[in-house]
């Protein structure tokens, strides 16, 4: 038997030396793949592409309840655990999917940070290696920031994990560690990223993107850091580094696919316009590719929204002045069922008229980019920082800029609302952020969390009415000591013993 085996091995060795029998692997190994700039850019693009799993409808699993529903700006016809908080637990599918996707972004960025460093010699375009490093740091910082927003406690992974030879089970972050790392990543990214990209590459992050996120990161940290004046000052310094950006003339242009990546935009999810997109495929970029569009049909009466309609809260409806042009760009009266749950109003920012254009198989996803960060958001954060550092005149100028643009967002004479303010308070800024930024990428919930932490509001006293929900809203059960954070997903607790031993977030 041994003699026979030896003979077979000898034949195999002989055959292996015959080049006629050499067969390339069906997938290129990493060492051979990243051989030129083009392949490196594909890897960089893969990190951006993972955003699709947060903003598109893929494999019948949209993730939007988490970043749309908690807060006082939107509500649902079928109150879910994300807006009534009753029964919220770590087994929730949206929580598990968002956590998983954010760490996939972290892992992809860590992988490409290592690969680009190891393959600097193949770069031919001056500066591109640094630009790519900046892009990956920016996206990693953004993922850490989102993890901070929802959970506060999560592993800080800053190196690529390739095998099980190291510590696979990272410890949870403590205190401000996760937010601190996001800020560090954006600071480093700001020194590396370009001022702009060639027109064909519009949508990639720039220095302005990093400085914009630094403003958001510093103001957030100030709120959780006893209204720290240094943090507010650092936010103002970052703002001064944003160059060549301006509010667009019309508020509605921020949500129109025909006006994407405009002068107000700092960071957008780039929704594609392919008619061949298949929303029933998983989006792992390498096998069957699903959709790269953006999903807004929670705002439509459509079978794709899994039975959950999302509309403006009563609070948002009642907060708009009757002739504020933003009202007509954000909400629309629709008294017929099924919109009667909130008095008959739809949320229309991304679907108003021609904006509601869906493509691909079954026309599920939109070509309209989701705006993640825009200058109006930053200006109102800066107004907050100015106010808290004893500069009310500067704060007033920033908020009045936003209100002036709103008044001019009409055809014909300027609207009477919102009128310029003669003085500004924190209440003015909080209300302005509700009107200007309603329903945009989790902004409102982050605002409520940090204002609660800073003592500007007390969520512990909030009722259904404070959230803008009707008395009939089912099963509402909000406890500030618990629900300002989300429960750690079961998938993490079951696979990471360090997270399990540290325990669940309070109250869950």
PDB file of C-alpha atoms in Angstrom, residues 80-226:
ATOM      1  CA  UNK A  80     -42.319  49.067  16.406  1.00  0.00           C
ATOM      2  CA  UNK A  81     -39.750  48.622  19.135  1.00  0.00           C
ATOM      3  CA  UNK A  82     -37.698  51.367  17.486  1.00  0.00           C
ATOM      4  CA  UNK A  83     -40.214  54.108  18.169  1.00  0.00           C
ATOM      5  CA  UNK A  84     -42.294  52.845  21.080  1.00  0.00           C
ATOM      6  CA  UNK A  85     -39.290  51.128  22.773  1.00  0.00           C
ATOM      7  CA  UNK A  86     -41.530  48.434  24.264  1.00  0.00           C
ATOM      8  CA  UNK A  87     -39.909  45.006  24.119  1.00  0.00           C
ATOM      9  CA  UNK A  88     -36.676  46.292  22.590  1.00  0.00           C
ATOM     10  CA  UNK A  89     -33.968  43.662  23.063  1.00  0.00           C
ATOM     11  CA  UNK A  90     -30.669  42.410  21.664  1.00  0.00           C
ATOM     12  CA  UNK A  91     -32.370  39.886  19.421  1.00  0.00           C
ATOM     13  CA  UNK A  92     -33.855  42.560  17.166  1.00  0.00           C
ATOM     14  CA  UNK A  93     -32.927  41.860  13.544  1.00  0.00           C
ATOM     15  CA  UNK A  94     -32.292  45.492  12.593  1.00  0.00           C
ATOM     16  CA  UNK A  95     -29.896  45.978  15.502  1.00  0.00           C
ATOM     17  CA  UNK A  96     -27.946  42.842  14.653  1.00  0.00           C
ATOM     18  CA  UNK A  97     -27.749  43.712  10.962  1.00  0.00           C
ATOM     19  CA  UNK A  98     -26.623  47.308  11.506  1.00  0.00           C
ATOM     20  CA  UNK A  99     -23.966  46.242  14.035  1.00  0.00           C
ATOM     21  CA  UNK A 100     -22.704  43.575  11.633  1.00  0.00           C
ATOM     22  CA  UNK A 101     -22.597  45.973   8.678  1.00  0.00           C
ATOM     23  CA  UNK A 102     -20.716  48.646  10.625  1.00  0.00           C
ATOM     24  CA  UNK A 103     -18.064  46.124  11.620  1.00  0.00           C
ATOM     25  CA  UNK A 104     -17.833  44.905   8.042  1.00  0.00           C
ATOM     26  CA  UNK A 105     -17.004  48.510   7.119  1.00  0.00           C
ATOM     27  CA  UNK A 106     -14.411  48.584   9.906  1.00  0.00           C
ATOM     28  CA  UNK A 107     -12.891  45.302   8.715  1.00  0.00           C
ATOM     29  CA  UNK A 108     -12.779  46.385   5.072  1.00  0.00           C
ATOM     30  CA  UNK A 109     -11.140  49.693   5.929  1.00  0.00           C
ATOM     31  CA  UNK A 110      -8.585  48.008   8.205  1.00  0.00           C
ATOM     32  CA  UNK A 111      -7.812  45.517   5.432  1.00  0.00           C
ATOM     33  CA  UNK A 112      -7.282  48.212   2.837  1.00  0.00           C
ATOM     34  CA  UNK A 113      -5.213  50.342   5.221  1.00  0.00           C
ATOM     35  CA  UNK A 114      -2.817  47.412   5.502  1.00  0.00           C
ATOM     36  CA  UNK A 115      -2.871  46.509   1.820  1.00  0.00           C
ATOM     37  CA  UNK A 116      -2.298  50.048   0.542  1.00  0.00           C
ATOM     38  CA  UNK A 117       0.615  50.469   2.950  1.00  0.00           C
ATOM     39  CA  UNK A 118       2.185  47.233   1.756  1.00  0.00           C
ATOM     40  CA  UNK A 119       1.707  48.084  -1.921  1.00  0.00           C
ATOM     41  CA  UNK A 120       2.802  51.724  -2.084  1.00  0.00           C
ATOM     42  CA  UNK A 121       5.284  50.813  -4.818  1.00  0.00           C
ATOM     43  CA  UNK A 122       2.527  50.103  -7.345  1.00  0.00           C
ATOM     44  CA  UNK A 123       0.974  53.581  -7.113  1.00  0.00           C
ATOM     45  CA  UNK A 124       1.573  55.694 -10.196  1.00  0.00           C
ATOM     46  CA  UNK A 125      -0.651  58.703  -9.409  1.00  0.00           C
ATOM     47  CA  UNK A 126       0.979  61.269  -7.156  1.00  0.00           C
ATOM     48  CA  UNK A 127      -0.725  61.533  -3.776  1.00  0.00           C
ATOM     49  CA  UNK A 128      -3.213  58.713  -4.360  1.00  0.00           C
ATOM     50  CA  UNK A 129      -1.734  56.454  -1.677  1.00  0.00           C
ATOM     51  CA  UNK A 130      -2.327  59.143   0.950  1.00  0.00           C
ATOM     52  CA  UNK A 131      -5.784  59.898  -0.445  1.00  0.00           C
ATOM     53  CA  UNK A 132      -6.746  56.231  -0.142  1.00  0.00           C
ATOM     54  CA  UNK A 133      -5.465  56.052   3.419  1.00  0.00           C
ATOM     55  CA  UNK A 134      -7.518  59.128   4.254  1.00  0.00           C
ATOM     56  CA  UNK A 135     -10.640  57.597   2.724  1.00  0.00           C
ATOM     57  CA  UNK A 136     -10.311  54.447   4.799  1.00  0.00           C
ATOM     58  CA  UNK A 137      -9.671  56.386   8.005  1.00  0.00           C
ATOM     59  CA  UNK A 138     -12.706  58.561   7.319  1.00  0.00           C
ATOM     60  CA  UNK A 139     -15.033  55.599   6.733  1.00  0.00           C
ATOM     61  CA  UNK A 140     -13.668  53.710   9.745  1.00  0.00           C
ATOM     62  CA  UNK A 141     -14.201  56.781  11.917  1.00  0.00           C
ATOM     63  CA  UNK A 142     -17.732  57.148  10.574  1.00  0.00           C
ATOM     64  CA  UNK A 143     -18.515  53.517  11.450  1.00  0.00           C
ATOM     65  CA  UNK A 144     -17.119  54.012  14.959  1.00  0.00           C
ATOM     66  CA  UNK A 145     -19.231  57.148  15.335  1.00  0.00           C
ATOM     67  CA  UNK A 146     -22.392  55.265  14.380  1.00  0.00           C
ATOM     68  CA  UNK A 147     -21.521  52.501  16.845  1.00  0.00           C
ATOM     69  CA  UNK A 148     -21.039  55.194  19.498  1.00  0.00           C
ATOM     70  CA  UNK A 149     -24.362  56.813  18.651  1.00  0.00           C
ATOM     71  CA  UNK A 150     -26.376  53.657  19.124  1.00  0.00           C
ATOM     72  CA  UNK A 151     -24.439  51.616  21.681  1.00  0.00           C
ATOM     73  CA  UNK A 152     -21.606  53.664  23.256  1.00  0.00           C
ATOM     74  CA  UNK A 153     -19.899  50.367  24.096  1.00  0.00           C
ATOM     75  CA  UNK A 154     -18.305  48.334  21.307  1.00  0.00           C
ATOM     76  CA  UNK A 155     -14.867  46.901  20.447  1.00  0.00           C
ATOM     77  CA  UNK A 156     -12.390  49.360  18.909  1.00  0.00           C
ATOM     78  CA  UNK A 157     -10.749  47.408  16.093  1.00  0.00           C
ATOM     79  CA  UNK A 158      -7.918  49.324  14.377  1.00  0.00           C
ATOM     80  CA  UNK A 159      -5.852  46.499  12.864  1.00  0.00           C
ATOM     81  CA  UNK A 160      -6.702  43.869  10.314  1.00  0.00           C
ATOM     82  CA  UNK A 161      -7.653  40.474  11.696  1.00  0.00           C
ATOM     83  CA  UNK A 162      -6.336  37.788   9.325  1.00  0.00           C
ATOM     84  CA  UNK A 163      -6.318  34.627  11.396  1.00  0.00           C
ATOM     85  CA  UNK A 164      -6.837  33.345  14.917  1.00  0.00           C
ATOM     86  CA  UNK A 165      -3.222  33.770  16.002  1.00  0.00           C
ATOM     87  CA  UNK A 166      -4.011  37.030  17.815  1.00  0.00           C
ATOM     88  CA  UNK A 167      -6.767  38.177  20.101  1.00  0.00           C
ATOM     89  CA  UNK A 168      -9.987  37.608  18.206  1.00  0.00           C
ATOM     90  CA  UNK A 169     -12.143  38.729  21.099  1.00  0.00           C
ATOM     91  CA  UNK A 170     -11.688  42.444  21.593  1.00  0.00           C
ATOM     92  CA  UNK A 171     -12.808  44.109  24.787  1.00  0.00           C
ATOM     93  CA  UNK A 172     -15.642  46.631  24.761  1.00  0.00           C
ATOM     94  CA  UNK A 173     -14.755  50.306  24.701  1.00  0.00           C
ATOM     95  CA  UNK A 174     -15.042  52.369  27.857  1.00  0.00           C
ATOM     96  CA  UNK A 175     -16.327  55.887  28.414  1.00  0.00           C
ATOM     97  CA  UNK A 176     -15.499  58.105  25.389  1.00  0.00           C
ATOM     98  CA  UNK A 177     -12.985  55.695  23.829  1.00  0.00           C
ATOM     99  CA  UNK A 178     -15.049  54.835  20.752  1.00  0.00           C
ATOM    100  CA  UNK A 179     -15.883  58.460  19.995  1.00  0.00           C
ATOM    101  CA  UNK A 180     -12.266  59.480  20.669  1.00  0.00           C
ATOM    102  CA  UNK A 181     -11.071  56.974  18.070  1.00  0.00           C
ATOM    103  CA  UNK A 182     -13.545  58.304  15.511  1.00  0.00           C
ATOM    104  CA  UNK A 183     -12.263  61.836  16.100  1.00  0.00           C
ATOM    105  CA  UNK A 184      -8.646  60.662  15.790  1.00  0.00           C
ATOM    106  CA  UNK A 185      -9.428  58.916  12.497  1.00  0.00           C
ATOM    107  CA  UNK A 186     -11.060  62.069  11.080  1.00  0.00           C
ATOM    108  CA  UNK A 187      -8.168  64.260  12.245  1.00  0.00           C
ATOM    109  CA  UNK A 188      -5.693  61.980  10.487  1.00  0.00           C
ATOM    110  CA  UNK A 189      -7.933  61.748   7.419  1.00  0.00           C
ATOM    111  CA  UNK A 190      -8.153  65.536   7.151  1.00  0.00           C
ATOM    112  CA  UNK A 191      -4.370  65.740   6.686  1.00  0.00           C
ATOM    113  CA  UNK A 192      -4.401  63.126   3.903  1.00  0.00           C
ATOM    114  CA  UNK A 193      -7.536  63.617   1.831  1.00  0.00           C
ATOM    115  CA  UNK A 194      -7.641  65.802  -1.293  1.00  0.00           C
ATOM    116  CA  UNK A 195      -9.576  69.052  -1.552  1.00  0.00           C
ATOM    117  CA  UNK A 196     -11.557  67.503  -4.406  1.00  0.00           C
ATOM    118  CA  UNK A 197     -11.616  64.592  -6.858  1.00  0.00           C
ATOM    119  CA  UNK A 198     -11.854  64.541 -10.654  1.00  0.00           C
ATOM    120  CA  UNK A 199     -15.441  64.925 -11.879  1.00  0.00           C
ATOM    121  CA  UNK A 200     -15.729  61.223 -12.724  1.00  0.00           C
ATOM    122  CA  UNK A 201     -14.976  60.379  -9.068  1.00  0.00           C
ATOM    123  CA  UNK A 202     -17.371  62.829  -7.452  1.00  0.00           C
ATOM    124  CA  UNK A 203     -18.781  61.428  -4.232  1.00  0.00           C
ATOM    125  CA  UNK A 204     -15.529  60.243  -2.720  1.00  0.00           C
ATOM    126  CA  UNK A 205     -14.787  61.905   0.612  1.00  0.00           C
ATOM    127  CA  UNK A 206     -12.581  65.002   0.805  1.00  0.00           C
ATOM    128  CA  UNK A 207     -10.925  67.193   3.420  1.00  0.00           C
ATOM    129  CA  UNK A 208     -14.247  68.977   3.840  1.00  0.00           C
ATOM    130  CA  UNK A 209     -15.926  65.660   4.663  1.00  0.00           C
ATOM    131  CA  UNK A 210     -13.414  65.003   7.425  1.00  0.00           C
ATOM    132  CA  UNK A 211     -13.606  68.511   8.865  1.00  0.00           C
ATOM    133  CA  UNK A 212     -17.405  68.323   8.807  1.00  0.00           C
ATOM    134  CA  UNK A 213     -17.400  65.078  10.775  1.00  0.00           C
ATOM    135  CA  UNK A 214     -14.881  66.598  13.188  1.00  0.00           C
ATOM    136  CA  UNK A 215     -17.356  69.392  13.934  1.00  0.00           C
ATOM    137  CA  UNK A 216     -20.016  66.779  14.654  1.00  0.00           C
ATOM    138  CA  UNK A 217     -17.644  64.630  16.700  1.00  0.00           C
ATOM    139  CA  UNK A 218     -16.348  67.481  18.853  1.00  0.00           C
ATOM    140  CA  UNK A 219     -19.809  68.938  19.579  1.00  0.00           C
ATOM    141  CA  UNK A 220     -21.070  65.466  20.464  1.00  0.00           C
ATOM    142  CA  UNK A 221     -18.103  64.859  22.760  1.00  0.00           C
ATOM    143  CA  UNK A 222     -18.597  68.233  24.440  1.00  0.00           C
ATOM    144  CA  UNK A 223     -22.124  67.224  25.397  1.00  0.00           C
ATOM    145  CA  UNK A 224     -20.923  63.971  26.964  1.00  0.00           C
ATOM    146  CA  UNK A 225     -17.914  65.699  28.506  1.00  0.00           C
ATOM    147  CA  UNK A 226     -19.571  68.241  30.830  1.00  0.00           C
TER     148      UNK A 226
END
